[in-house]
Amino acid sequence: NAGVTQTPKFRVLKTGQSMTLLCAQDMNHEYMYWYRQDPGMGLRLIHYSVGEGTTAKGEVPDGYNVSRLKKQNFLLGLESAAPSQTSVYFCASRGGTPYYGYTFGSGTRLTVV
Amino acid sequence: AQSVTQPDIHITVSEGASLELRCNYSYGATPYLFWYVQSPGQGLQLLLKYFSGDTLVQGIKGFEAEFKRSQSSFNLRKPSVHWSDAAEYFCAVGARAAGNKLTFGGGTRVLVKP
């Protein structure tokens, strides 16, 4: 009964480095989302996916790429990290109906120095 | 485009007192509305939701919220706050469209005084 699992939980990057955040869900959910959380700004949508093999841009997609090669996994990539990408990243998923809301992971705290 | 405003950034309440958190949304049609709670260092947990029907919805942990279409509001209430209710609360609006992306407010941090 894991739900949504995010790895890693913490990471420190140097400016210009790259990394991939992994989101895995075991609920057979179609929809998956990546949000970033910054103080006073709530959660802002980076990218999302409506099914395996699909991705779409959200509100703040610049500097990020995503892939959904398998239904259960949604990867968020930073090709060249910048200090402005210091944030807490949350992955979420939901099933075919929005009625049950989203299930969130516990987050990844990323610091870019 | 949909948007959500939570006017109060911080609220301090005494344990046992009532709590009301405000949420105003902007959306062209009837939205889906949610309240989530985030404890420190944790992810977001769904408190309650409104989709249709009865405008007063009950959630977990003794919370309730009322949808008022005329005021574009979905305020969260709890009659008697417990110390464990100290957390950050987020209101979110979802579009009734493909992807059903949720848009979140900026959050309200609740502090509970003993």
PDB file of N, CA and C in Angstrom, chain B residues 16-58:
ATOM      1  N   GLY B  16      -9.126  24.831  21.009  1.00  0.00           N
ATOM      2  CA  GLY B  16     -10.515  24.818  21.433  1.00  0.00           C
ATOM      3  C   GLY B  16     -11.369  25.882  20.755  1.00  0.00           C
ATOM      4  N   ALA B  17     -10.736  26.864  20.166  1.00  0.00           N
ATOM      5  CA  ALA B  17     -11.477  27.910  19.460  1.00  0.00           C
ATOM      6  C   ALA B  17     -11.857  27.423  18.066  1.00  0.00           C
ATOM      7  N   SER B  18     -12.748  28.180  17.435  1.00  0.00           N
ATOM      8  CA  SER B  18     -13.164  27.820  16.082  1.00  0.00           C
ATOM      9  C   SER B  18     -12.174  28.385  15.068  1.00  0.00           C
ATOM     10  N   LEU B  19     -12.204  27.781  13.883  1.00  0.00           N
ATOM     11  CA  LEU B  19     -11.272  28.166  12.822  1.00  0.00           C
ATOM     12  C   LEU B  19     -12.041  28.305  11.519  1.00  0.00           C
ATOM     13  N   GLU B  20     -11.741  29.359  10.777  1.00  0.00           N
ATOM     14  CA  GLU B  20     -12.279  29.488   9.432  1.00  0.00           C
ATOM     15  C   GLU B  20     -11.173  29.970   8.518  1.00  0.00           C
ATOM     16  N   LEU B  21     -10.953  29.240   7.435  1.00  0.00           N
ATOM     17  CA  LEU B  21      -9.963  29.602   6.431  1.00  0.00           C
ATOM     18  C   LEU B  21     -10.691  29.969   5.153  1.00  0.00           C
ATOM     19  N   ARG B  22     -10.286  31.090   4.589  1.00  0.00           N
ATOM     20  CA  ARG B  22     -10.981  31.598   3.420  1.00  0.00           C
ATOM     21  C   ARG B  22     -10.334  31.131   2.112  1.00  0.00           C
ATOM     22  N   CYS B  23     -11.190  30.916   1.140  1.00  0.00           N
ATOM     23  CA  CYS B  23     -10.731  30.517  -0.192  1.00  0.00           C
ATOM     24  C   CYS B  23     -11.672  31.127  -1.219  1.00  0.00           C
ATOM     25  N   ASN B  24     -11.119  31.865  -2.156  1.00  0.00           N
ATOM     26  CA  ASN B  24     -11.896  32.405  -3.265  1.00  0.00           C
ATOM     27  C   ASN B  24     -11.296  31.896  -4.565  1.00  0.00           C
ATOM     28  N   TYR B  25     -12.147  31.539  -5.491  1.00  0.00           N
ATOM     29  CA  TYR B  25     -11.661  30.974  -6.734  1.00  0.00           C
ATOM     30  C   TYR B  25     -12.210  31.756  -7.912  1.00  0.00           C
ATOM     31  N   SER B  26     -11.552  31.567  -9.030  1.00  0.00           N
ATOM     32  CA  SER B  26     -12.019  32.137 -10.292  1.00  0.00           C
ATOM     33  C   SER B  26     -12.020  31.024 -11.320  1.00  0.00           C
ATOM     34  N   TYR B  27     -13.205  30.797 -11.868  1.00  0.00           N
ATOM     35  CA  TYR B  27     -13.344  29.733 -12.870  1.00  0.00           C
ATOM     36  C   TYR B  27     -14.627  29.987 -13.628  1.00  0.00           C
ATOM     37  N   GLY B  28     -14.607  29.686 -14.927  1.00  0.00           N
ATOM     38  CA  GLY B  28     -15.723  30.055 -15.775  1.00  0.00           C
ATOM     39  C   GLY B  28     -16.964  29.202 -15.606  1.00  0.00           C
ATOM     40  N   ALA B  29     -16.841  28.057 -14.981  1.00  0.00           N
ATOM     41  CA  ALA B  29     -17.995  27.167 -14.812  1.00  0.00           C
ATOM     42  C   ALA B  29     -17.946  26.618 -13.381  1.00  0.00           C
ATOM     43  N   THR B  30     -18.780  25.629 -13.121  1.00  0.00           N
ATOM     44  CA  THR B  30     -18.751  25.021 -11.794  1.00  0.00           C
ATOM     45  C   THR B  30     -17.495  24.173 -11.660  1.00  0.00           C
ATOM     46  N   PRO B  31     -16.682  24.483 -10.695  1.00  0.00           N
ATOM     47  CA  PRO B  31     -15.402  23.756 -10.575  1.00  0.00           C
ATOM     48  C   PRO B  31     -15.500  22.577  -9.624  1.00  0.00           C
ATOM     49  N   TYR B  32     -14.462  21.784  -9.637  1.00  0.00           N
ATOM     50  CA  TYR B  32     -14.220  20.877  -8.527  1.00  0.00           C
ATOM     51  C   TYR B  32     -13.411  21.680  -7.498  1.00  0.00           C
ATOM     52  N   LEU B  33     -13.688  21.516  -6.224  1.00  0.00           N
ATOM     53  CA  LEU B  33     -12.975  22.254  -5.194  1.00  0.00           C
ATOM     54  C   LEU B  33     -12.473  21.298  -4.128  1.00  0.00           C
ATOM     55  N   PHE B  34     -11.281  21.563  -3.670  1.00  0.00           N
ATOM     56  CA  PHE B  34     -10.638  20.689  -2.694  1.00  0.00           C
ATOM     57  C   PHE B  34      -9.974  21.520  -1.599  1.00  0.00           C
ATOM     58  N   TRP B  35      -9.854  20.918  -0.442  1.00  0.00           N
ATOM     59  CA  TRP B  35      -8.977  21.415   0.609  1.00  0.00           C
ATOM     60  C   TRP B  35      -8.000  20.298   0.972  1.00  0.00           C
ATOM     61  N   TYR B  36      -6.718  20.692   1.018  1.00  0.00           N
ATOM     62  CA  TYR B  36      -5.661  19.770   1.422  1.00  0.00           C
ATOM     63  C   TYR B  36      -4.964  20.344   2.651  1.00  0.00           C
ATOM     64  N   VAL B  37      -4.383  19.436   3.441  1.00  0.00           N
ATOM     65  CA  VAL B  37      -3.597  19.850   4.602  1.00  0.00           C
ATOM     66  C   VAL B  37      -2.198  19.266   4.464  1.00  0.00           C
ATOM     67  N   GLN B  38      -1.215  20.074   4.855  1.00  0.00           N
ATOM     68  CA  GLN B  38       0.172  19.639   4.801  1.00  0.00           C
ATOM     69  C   GLN B  38       0.832  19.852   6.163  1.00  0.00           C
ATOM     70  N   SER B  39       1.178  18.777   6.810  1.00  0.00           N
ATOM     71  CA  SER B  39       1.943  18.870   8.056  1.00  0.00           C
ATOM     72  C   SER B  39       3.402  19.086   7.708  1.00  0.00           C
ATOM     73  N   PRO B  40       4.182  19.645   8.620  1.00  0.00           N
ATOM     74  CA  PRO B  40       5.579  19.965   8.322  1.00  0.00           C
ATOM     75  C   PRO B  40       6.356  18.761   7.788  1.00  0.00           C
ATOM     76  N   GLY B  41       7.022  18.964   6.669  1.00  0.00           N
ATOM     77  CA  GLY B  41       7.851  17.922   6.083  1.00  0.00           C
ATOM     78  C   GLY B  41       7.093  16.791   5.424  1.00  0.00           C
ATOM     79  N   GLN B  42       5.786  16.979   5.273  1.00  0.00           N
ATOM     80  CA  GLN B  42       4.961  15.905   4.714  1.00  0.00           C
ATOM     81  C   GLN B  42       4.370  16.313   3.365  1.00  0.00           C
ATOM     82  N   GLY B  43       3.755  15.336   2.731  1.00  0.00           N
ATOM     83  CA  GLY B  43       3.017  15.629   1.514  1.00  0.00           C
ATOM     84  C   GLY B  43       1.645  16.178   1.850  1.00  0.00           C
ATOM     85  N   LEU B  44       0.800  16.289   0.870  1.00  0.00           N
ATOM     86  CA  LEU B  44      -0.534  16.851   1.046  1.00  0.00           C
ATOM     87  C   LEU B  44      -1.564  15.746   1.230  1.00  0.00           C
ATOM     88  N   GLN B  45      -2.443  15.969   2.175  1.00  0.00           N
ATOM     89  CA  GLN B  45      -3.511  15.019   2.465  1.00  0.00           C
ATOM     90  C   GLN B  45      -4.849  15.667   2.167  1.00  0.00           C
ATOM     91  N   LEU B  46      -5.715  14.940   1.488  1.00  0.00           N
ATOM     92  CA  LEU B  46      -7.025  15.476   1.134  1.00  0.00           C
ATOM     93  C   LEU B  46      -7.914  15.550   2.365  1.00  0.00           C
ATOM     94  N   LEU B  47      -8.465  16.748   2.633  1.00  0.00           N
ATOM     95  CA  LEU B  47      -9.396  16.937   3.740  1.00  0.00           C
ATOM     96  C   LEU B  47     -10.845  16.720   3.295  1.00  0.00           C
ATOM     97  N   LEU B  48     -11.200  17.360   2.200  1.00  0.00           N
ATOM     98  CA  LEU B  48     -12.568  17.252   1.694  1.00  0.00           C
ATOM     99  C   LEU B  48     -12.624  17.790   0.282  1.00  0.00           C
ATOM    100  N   LYS B  49     -13.778  17.565  -0.364  1.00  0.00           N
ATOM    101  CA  LYS B  49     -13.931  17.989  -1.749  1.00  0.00           C
ATOM    102  C   LYS B  49     -15.388  18.325  -2.021  1.00  0.00           C
ATOM    103  N   TYR B  50     -15.567  19.171  -3.032  1.00  0.00           N
ATOM    104  CA  TYR B  50     -16.909  19.477  -3.520  1.00  0.00           C
ATOM    105  C   TYR B  50     -16.940  19.245  -5.015  1.00  0.00           C
ATOM    106  N   PHE B  51     -17.960  18.477  -5.435  1.00  0.00           N
ATOM    107  CA  PHE B  51     -18.148  18.254  -6.857  1.00  0.00           C
ATOM    108  C   PHE B  51     -19.498  18.780  -7.325  1.00  0.00           C
ATOM    109  N   SER B  52     -20.522  18.438  -6.567  1.00  0.00           N
ATOM    110  CA  SER B  52     -21.867  18.881  -6.919  1.00  0.00           C
ATOM    111  C   SER B  52     -22.773  18.562  -5.744  1.00  0.00           C
ATOM    112  N   GLY B  53     -24.022  19.009  -5.828  1.00  0.00           N
ATOM    113  CA  GLY B  53     -25.003  18.659  -4.815  1.00  0.00           C
ATOM    114  C   GLY B  53     -24.916  19.536  -3.582  1.00  0.00           C
ATOM    115  N   ASP B  54     -25.045  18.921  -2.430  1.00  0.00           N
ATOM    116  CA  ASP B  54     -25.054  19.643  -1.158  1.00  0.00           C
ATOM    117  C   ASP B  54     -23.837  20.557  -1.055  1.00  0.00           C
ATOM    118  N   THR B  55     -24.075  21.823  -0.790  1.00  0.00           N
ATOM    119  CA  THR B  55     -22.979  22.794  -0.794  1.00  0.00           C
ATOM    120  C   THR B  55     -22.172  22.782   0.505  1.00  0.00           C
ATOM    121  N   LEU B  56     -22.658  22.097   1.512  1.00  0.00           N
ATOM    122  CA  LEU B  56     -21.904  21.945   2.757  1.00  0.00           C
ATOM    123  C   LEU B  56     -21.333  20.535   2.769  1.00  0.00           C
ATOM    124  N   VAL B  57     -20.025  20.442   2.750  1.00  0.00           N
ATOM    125  CA  VAL B  57     -19.389  19.135   2.670  1.00  0.00           C
ATOM    126  C   VAL B  57     -18.598  18.867   3.936  1.00  0.00           C
ATOM    127  N   GLN B  58     -18.636  17.617   4.336  1.00  0.00           N
ATOM    128  CA  GLN B  58     -17.903  17.202   5.528  1.00  0.00           C
ATOM    129  C   GLN B  58     -16.634  16.485   5.122  1.00  0.00           C
TER     130      GLN B  58
END
